Tab-separated table of C-alpha atoms in Angstrom:
chain	number	residue	atom	x	y	z
A	1	MET	CA	127.497	-25.581	70.645
A	2	ARG	CA	126.507	-28.932	69.369
A	3	ARG	CA	124.835	-29.412	72.801
A	4	LEU	CA	122.800	-26.093	72.437
A	5	GLY	CA	121.798	-26.955	68.751
A	6	GLY	CA	121.003	-30.349	69.948
A	7	LEU	CA	118.769	-29.122	72.708
A	8	LEU	CA	116.984	-26.558	70.322
A	9	ARG	CA	116.303	-29.747	67.934
A	10	ARG	CA	115.097	-31.833	70.621
A	11	PRO	CA	111.249	-32.772	69.809
A	12	PRO	CA	108.798	-31.257	71.979
A	13	PRO	CA	107.210	-33.416	74.777
A	14	PRO	CA	103.910	-35.237	74.053
A	15	GLY	CA	101.213	-32.765	74.431
A	16	GLN	CA	103.101	-29.624	73.972
A	17	ALA	CA	103.346	-27.018	71.158
A	18	GLY	CA	106.565	-26.548	69.434
A	19	PRO	CA	108.309	-23.464	70.776
A	20	LEU	CA	111.353	-25.502	71.219
A	21	ASP	CA	111.943	-26.351	67.696
A	22	LEU	CA	113.660	-23.199	66.919
A	23	THR	CA	116.449	-24.432	64.782
A	24	ALA	CA	114.107	-24.432	61.698
A	25	ASP	CA	114.054	-20.704	61.691
A	26	MET	CA	117.641	-20.387	62.063
A	27	ARG	CA	118.847	-22.251	59.195
A	28	ARG	CA	119.897	-20.295	56.137
A	29	PRO	CA	118.179	-21.486	52.657
A	30	GLY	CA	119.732	-24.760	51.621
A	31	GLU	CA	121.382	-25.349	54.889
A	32	THR	CA	120.952	-28.681	56.222
A	33	PRO	CA	121.338	-29.517	59.962
A	34	GLY	CA	124.289	-31.384	61.363
A	35	PRO	CA	127.631	-30.830	62.983
A	36	GLY	CA	129.015	-27.399	61.997
A	37	ALA	CA	131.753	-27.122	59.289
A	38	GLY	CA	134.345	-24.885	60.783
A	39	GLU	CA	135.034	-22.833	63.899
A	40	PRO	CA	133.964	-19.135	62.458
A	41	ALA	CA	130.709	-20.690	61.151
A	42	ASP	CA	130.022	-22.512	64.363
A	43	LEU	CA	130.637	-19.447	66.321
A	44	GLU	CA	128.020	-17.427	64.013
A	45	ARG	CA	125.536	-20.101	64.199
A	46	LEU	CA	125.831	-20.048	68.195
A	47	SER	CA	125.799	-16.434	68.124
A	48	ARG	CA	122.332	-16.637	65.943
A	49	GLU	CA	120.991	-19.538	68.239
A	50	ILE	CA	121.814	-17.459	71.439
A	51	GLY	CA	120.011	-14.542	69.865
A	52	ILE	CA	116.944	-16.396	69.084
A	53	VAL	CA	116.806	-18.072	72.631
A	54	ALA	CA	117.059	-14.454	74.043
A	55	ALA	CA	114.531	-13.135	71.879
A	56	TYR	CA	111.993	-16.214	72.603
A	57	VAL	CA	112.901	-15.781	76.545
A	58	GLY	CA	112.200	-11.926	76.254
A	59	ARG	CA	108.809	-12.383	74.675
A	60	LEU	CA	107.999	-15.067	77.154
A	61	LYS	CA	108.974	-12.633	80.039
A	62	GLY	CA	106.482	-10.185	78.238
A	63	ASP	CA	103.771	-12.534	78.199
A	64	ILE	CA	104.274	-13.754	81.775
A	65	GLY	CA	104.236	-9.969	82.799
A	66	ALA	CA	100.987	-9.289	80.984
A	67	LEU	CA	99.530	-12.333	82.759
A	68	LYS	CA	100.403	-10.271	86.120
A	69	PRO	CA	100.723	-13.263	88.231
A	70	GLY	CA	101.676	-11.316	91.404
A	71	GLU	CA	98.402	-9.574	91.049
A	72	LEU	CA	96.359	-12.837	90.301
A	73	HIS	CA	98.039	-14.322	93.488
A	74	LEU	CA	98.009	-11.518	95.768
A	75	ASP	CA	94.727	-9.682	94.846
A	76	THR	CA	92.460	-10.846	92.019
A	77	LEU	CA	91.768	-14.724	93.213
A	78	PRO	CA	92.068	-13.785	96.919
A	79	SER	CA	89.502	-10.762	96.407
A	80	ALA	CA	87.243	-13.030	94.454
A	81	ARG	CA	87.341	-15.821	97.029
A	82	ALA	CA	86.600	-13.313	100.003
A	83	ASP	CA	83.710	-12.043	97.946
A	84	LEU	CA	82.221	-15.438	97.627
A	85	ASP	CA	82.831	-16.243	101.259
A	86	GLY	CA	81.089	-12.870	102.212
A	87	ALA	CA	78.124	-13.746	100.187
A	88	ARG	CA	77.683	-17.071	101.451
A	89	GLU	CA	77.875	-15.814	105.040
A	90	ALA	CA	75.563	-12.933	104.369
A	91	THR	CA	73.006	-15.382	102.911
A	92	ARG	CA	73.366	-17.636	105.966
A	93	VAL	CA	72.807	-14.550	108.557
A	94	ALA	CA	69.861	-13.519	106.286
A	95	ALA	CA	68.210	-17.049	106.119
A	96	ASP	CA	68.664	-17.258	110.137
A	97	SER	CA	67.177	-13.733	110.721
A	98	ILE	CA	64.134	-14.687	108.522
A	99	MET	CA	63.727	-17.940	109.936
A	100	ALA	CA	63.738	-16.685	113.569
A	101	ALA	CA	61.320	-13.939	112.785
A	102	ALA	CA	58.900	-16.358	111.127
A	103	GLU	CA	59.389	-18.825	114.119
A	104	ALA	CA	58.262	-15.812	116.223
A	105	ILE	CA	55.392	-14.996	114.406
A	106	LEU	CA	54.170	-18.496	114.339
A	107	SER	CA	54.769	-18.942	118.276
A	108	ALA	CA	52.767	-15.743	118.818
A	109	ALA	CA	49.891	-16.747	116.507
A	110	ALA	CA	49.865	-20.363	118.477
A	111	ALA	CA	49.613	-18.587	121.924
A	112	GLY	CA	46.179	-17.288	121.237
A	113	ASP	CA	46.559	-13.644	122.161
A	114	ALA	CA	45.245	-11.939	118.929
A	115	ALA	CA	46.408	-8.336	119.896
A	116	GLY	CA	50.007	-9.533	120.917
A	117	ALA	CA	50.264	-11.937	117.730
A	118	ALA	CA	49.353	-9.069	115.633
A	119	ALA	CA	51.885	-6.850	117.380
A	120	VAL	CA	54.815	-9.553	117.029
A	121	ALA	CA	53.578	-9.909	113.176
A	122	GLU	CA	54.049	-6.372	112.734
A	123	ARG	CA	57.573	-5.918	114.243
A	124	LYS	CA	58.972	-9.401	112.997
A	125	SER	CA	57.719	-8.638	109.444
A	126	MET	CA	59.835	-5.279	109.670
A	127	GLU	CA	62.888	-7.444	110.633
A	128	ILE	CA	62.025	-9.879	107.430
A	129	ILE	CA	62.037	-6.849	105.055
A	130	GLU	CA	65.301	-5.694	106.888
A	131	ALA	CA	66.995	-8.916	106.426
A	132	CYS	CA	66.118	-9.054	102.748
A	133	SER	CA	68.475	-6.462	102.134
A	134	PHE	CA	71.200	-9.126	101.926
A	135	GLN	CA	70.133	-9.563	98.258
A	136	ASP	CA	71.634	-6.084	97.323
A	137	ILE	CA	74.897	-7.092	99.324
A	138	THR	CA	75.184	-10.439	97.985
A	139	GLY	CA	74.294	-9.265	94.449
A	140	GLN	CA	77.180	-6.716	94.450
A	141	ARG	CA	79.523	-9.221	95.956
A	142	LEU	CA	78.934	-11.933	93.422
A	143	ALA	CA	79.050	-9.512	90.408
A	144	ARG	CA	82.468	-8.349	91.712
A	145	ALA	CA	83.641	-11.796	92.068
A	146	ALA	CA	82.264	-12.806	88.962
A	147	SER	CA	84.005	-9.788	87.269
A	148	ARG	CA	87.516	-10.685	88.805
A	149	LEU	CA	87.261	-14.140	87.799
A	150	PHE	CA	86.617	-13.109	84.287
A	151	ALA	CA	89.571	-10.901	84.045
A	152	ALA	CA	91.722	-13.768	85.373
A	153	GLU	CA	90.253	-16.160	82.917
A	154	ARG	CA	91.098	-13.726	80.118
A	155	ARG	CA	94.401	-13.105	81.036
A	156	LEU	CA	95.138	-16.907	81.406
A	157	GLN	CA	93.591	-17.478	77.967
A	158	ARG	CA	95.889	-14.639	76.607
A	159	PHE	CA	98.874	-16.210	78.070
A	160	ALA	CA	98.242	-19.716	77.005
A	161	LYS	CA	97.820	-18.503	73.407
A	162	ALA	CA	100.779	-16.341	73.426
A	163	VAL	CA	103.071	-19.244	74.587
A	164	ARG	CA	101.113	-21.880	72.705
A	165	ILE	CA	100.744	-24.075	75.701
A	166	ALA	CA	98.621	-27.243	75.371
A	167	ASP	CA	97.210	-28.869	78.470
A	168	ARG	CA	99.497	-31.526	79.783
A	169	ALA	CA	98.039	-34.849	80.875
A	170	GLU	CA	97.124	-34.826	84.571
A	171	LYS	CA	99.775	-36.150	87.058
A	172	PHE	CA	98.542	-39.365	88.908
A	173	ASP	CA	96.691	-37.829	92.008
A	174	ARG	CA	95.426	-40.546	93.949
A	175	GLU	CA	93.063	-38.242	96.012
A	176	ALA	CA	91.751	-36.310	92.988
A	177	ILE	CA	91.030	-39.842	91.249
A	178	LEU	CA	89.096	-41.147	94.322
A	179	ARG	CA	87.046	-37.951	94.654
A	180	LYS	CA	85.943	-37.819	91.058
A	181	ALA	CA	85.079	-41.533	91.187
A	182	ARG	CA	83.201	-40.961	94.323
A	183	ARG	CA	81.188	-38.111	92.775
A	184	GLU	CA	80.580	-40.191	89.583
A	185	VAL	CA	79.366	-43.358	91.403
A	186	LEU	CA	77.287	-41.724	93.890
A	187	LEU	CA	76.004	-39.086	91.317
A	188	LEU	CA	77.077	-36.211	93.201
A	189	ASP	CA	76.686	-33.161	90.887
A	190	GLY	CA	74.841	-30.615	93.001
A	191	PRO	CA	72.341	-28.133	91.842
A	192	GLN	CA	71.877	-27.742	88.049
A	193	ASP	CA	70.958	-24.948	85.776
A	194	PRO	CA	67.112	-24.223	85.585
A	195	GLU	CA	67.259	-25.162	81.755
A	196	SER	CA	68.939	-28.677	82.682
A	197	ALA	CA	67.556	-29.377	86.123
A	198	ILE	CA	64.521	-31.848	86.034
A	199	ALA	CA	61.071	-30.279	87.214
A	200	GLN	CA	59.226	-31.619	90.011
A	201	ASP	CA	56.419	-32.678	87.842
A	202	ASP	CA	58.556	-34.774	85.681
A	203	VAL	CA	60.040	-36.415	89.017
A	204	ASP	CA	56.588	-37.374	89.826
A	205	ARG	CA	55.829	-38.840	86.310
A	206	LEU	CA	58.971	-41.025	86.971
A	207	PHE	CA	57.811	-42.132	90.486
A	208	GLY	CA	54.305	-42.546	88.968
B	1	MET	CA	43.601	-43.004	105.940
B	2	ALA	CA	44.482	-40.169	107.916
B	3	LEU	CA	48.196	-39.236	108.509
B	4	ASP	CA	49.579	-40.023	111.850
B	5	LEU	CA	50.987	-37.088	113.352
B	6	ARG	CA	52.583	-38.821	115.921
B	7	LEU	CA	54.874	-40.355	113.603
B	8	PRO	CA	58.661	-39.902	114.475
B	9	ILE	CA	60.475	-38.155	111.767
B	10	LEU	CA	64.137	-38.215	111.132
B	11	VAL	CA	65.359	-35.511	108.828
B	12	VAL	CA	68.873	-35.594	107.432
B	13	ASP	CA	70.689	-32.789	105.940
B	14	ASP	CA	74.193	-31.012	106.397
B	15	TYR	CA	72.608	-27.496	106.374
B	16	GLN	CA	71.139	-26.561	109.492
B	17	THR	CA	69.082	-24.121	107.679
B	18	MET	CA	67.522	-26.633	105.735
B	19	VAL	CA	67.032	-28.904	109.056
B	20	ARG	CA	65.431	-25.724	110.416
B	21	ILE	CA	63.026	-25.234	107.429
B	22	LEU	CA	61.906	-28.842	107.200
B	23	ARG	CA	61.478	-28.868	110.917
B	24	ASN	CA	59.225	-25.534	110.750
B	25	LEU	CA	57.182	-26.942	107.963
B	26	LEU	CA	56.598	-30.301	109.569
B	27	LYS	CA	55.513	-28.507	112.649
B	28	GLN	CA	52.969	-26.522	110.547
B	29	LEU	CA	51.758	-29.963	109.223
B	30	GLY	CA	51.254	-31.036	112.636
B	31	PHE	CA	54.263	-33.395	113.327
B	32	GLU	CA	55.779	-32.764	116.579
B	33	ASP	CA	58.189	-35.773	116.925
B	34	VAL	CA	61.099	-34.849	114.695
B	35	ASP	CA	64.802	-35.763	114.999
B	36	ASP	CA	67.687	-34.866	112.963
B	37	ALA	CA	71.141	-35.919	111.826
B	38	PRO	CA	73.805	-33.944	109.695
B	39	ASP	CA	74.856	-37.029	107.418
B	40	GLY	CA	74.162	-40.454	106.446
B	41	SER	CA	76.516	-42.118	109.129
B	42	THR	CA	74.729	-40.317	112.153
B	43	ALA	CA	71.228	-40.843	110.783
B	44	LEU	CA	71.868	-44.726	110.232
B	45	GLN	CA	73.014	-44.992	113.823
B	46	LYS	CA	69.781	-43.020	115.131
B	47	LEU	CA	68.059	-45.428	113.022
B	48	LYS	CA	69.460	-48.246	114.692
B	49	GLU	CA	68.614	-46.654	118.038
B	50	ARG	CA	65.077	-45.774	117.255
B	51	ARG	CA	62.118	-46.980	115.134
B	52	TYR	CA	61.341	-43.830	112.809
B	53	GLY	CA	58.044	-43.731	110.505
B	54	LEU	CA	59.691	-41.565	107.981
B	55	VAL	CA	63.011	-40.625	106.697
B	56	ILE	CA	63.394	-37.348	104.897
B	57	SER	CA	66.995	-36.998	103.632
B	58	ASP	CA	69.425	-34.859	101.488
B	59	TRP	CA	71.617	-36.568	98.858
B	60	ASN	CA	74.799	-34.718	98.806
B	61	MET	CA	76.490	-35.200	102.408
B	62	GLU	CA	79.733	-36.377	103.726
B	63	PRO	CA	81.015	-39.141	104.603
B	64	MET	CA	77.850	-40.950	104.018
B	65	THR	CA	75.313	-39.420	101.147
B	66	GLY	CA	71.558	-39.801	101.339
B	67	TYR	CA	71.973	-42.358	98.593
B	68	GLU	CA	74.218	-44.564	100.583
B	69	LEU	CA	71.830	-44.428	103.512
B	70	LEU	CA	68.948	-45.279	101.486
B	71	GLU	CA	70.815	-48.459	100.231
B	72	HIS	CA	71.825	-49.189	103.822
B	73	VAL	CA	68.121	-48.900	104.993
B	74	ARG	CA	66.693	-50.897	102.206
B	75	THR	CA	69.256	-53.797	102.860
B	76	ASP	CA	68.651	-53.989	106.538
B	77	GLU	CA	65.962	-56.250	107.575
B	78	THR	CA	64.821	-54.066	110.319
B	79	LEU	CA	64.757	-50.810	108.387
B	80	ARG	CA	63.620	-51.837	104.967
B	81	ASP	CA	60.182	-50.694	105.334
B	82	THR	CA	60.775	-47.350	106.551
B	83	PRO	CA	59.468	-44.800	104.022
B	84	PHE	CA	62.227	-42.709	102.739
B	85	ILE	CA	61.867	-39.299	101.050
B	86	MET	CA	64.796	-37.930	99.182
B	87	VAL	CA	64.723	-33.895	99.342
B	88	THR	CA	67.690	-32.780	97.412
B	89	ALA	CA	69.247	-30.287	94.884
B	90	GLU	CA	70.660	-33.086	92.733
B	91	SER	CA	68.212	-32.549	89.985
B	92	LYS	CA	69.496	-34.787	86.871
B	93	THR	CA	67.257	-37.447	85.753
B	94	ALA	CA	69.769	-40.118	86.348
B	95	ASN	CA	69.605	-39.325	90.218
B	96	VAL	CA	65.938	-39.599	90.198
B	97	ILE	CA	65.993	-42.944	88.315
B	98	ALA	CA	68.949	-44.110	90.665
B	99	ALA	CA	66.934	-43.073	93.677
B	100	LYS	CA	63.829	-45.060	92.469
B	101	LYS	CA	65.829	-47.962	91.728
B	102	ALA	CA	67.549	-47.876	95.197
B	103	GLY	CA	64.022	-47.928	96.784
B	104	ALA	CA	63.229	-44.188	97.358
B	105	SER	CA	59.509	-43.746	98.468
B	106	ASN	CA	59.537	-40.338	96.586
B	107	TYR	CA	61.666	-37.460	95.502
B	108	ILE	CA	61.500	-33.667	96.139
B	109	VAL	CA	63.819	-31.223	94.215
B	110	LYS	CA	65.031	-28.299	96.014
B	111	PRO	CA	63.707	-25.653	96.293
B	112	PHE	CA	60.054	-26.927	97.388
B	113	SER	CA	56.943	-26.036	98.753
B	114	ALA	CA	55.238	-26.875	101.733
B	115	LEU	CA	52.441	-28.111	99.793
B	116	THR	CA	54.801	-30.451	97.795
B	117	LEU	CA	56.316	-31.684	101.044
B	118	LYS	CA	52.616	-32.616	102.547
B	119	THR	CA	51.587	-34.227	99.404
B	120	LYS	CA	54.631	-36.504	99.157
B	121	ILE	CA	54.378	-37.466	102.816
B	122	GLU	CA	50.690	-38.050	102.523
B	123	SER	CA	51.332	-40.353	99.620
B	124	VAL	CA	54.097	-42.338	101.255
B	125	CYS	CA	52.700	-42.330	104.760
B	126	GLY	CA	49.217	-43.447	103.831
B	127	GLY	CA	47.260	-40.067	104.041
């Protein structure tokens, strides 16, 4: 019994909120923590402690259930990833088709046969127009992926708020640290949003 | 001084579509002697095997980035005078400043136009 009381009174680990500090709620007004007086009082307190722990576990199970971890793991996140991969592939295929058509038009123009070049240009222009339909497909897939990720983000936010979980300090991960250091040292940030990206004119001024 | 269209050019980019775009644009500008490499390490190897008149390189590549390639080129006695244009989506001011300090001849932010490419080539290759 004292072991359970001690466990519940144990201070929370650094960085975590205090769901473990349950004993304050269990004490009667005026009661101070410490070893129990007699056996019946001990049993009563133990019963209250178990009841509080059971209620906490029940609430926690409800919060985990609302998170729908199975659906996140088996459907939401894999589907979002599949949509992103699909959009990337559709973009690649479209770029290939458009490039091939443009190359064919340029080659025909360079061949010197005006009538032949015009026919090729007409045919390949239609192929370019058809290939541009990728924008509709990728637009829909990206919108669906964004919606799924947003839903997952909302559920995670609700869960973290419900169980009052604070971010724990990252465990030592050599690979992650090296990757991060490499990105920082070699200035690898990738494309920026239009509002934060530097314009070519500004680049030219810096190089001027 | 007019552009020497026989200039051998090395295009370095890990995206084949971008290599193809650059090859097509360079061909339209009149350059026929164009090689490519998918990353900095391969490019450095090619630079040691053949003398190129211009390097057009992406920044973000594995295992060797375009920035590291630039540093290698500028510290190599035989390569240090090779004109080097960075063509990249890395569009933070810090990247542009770092590239200039490392010795980049010019810097083009993706996406870019054929005219921008032409202008930069002319400015670094004496057109």
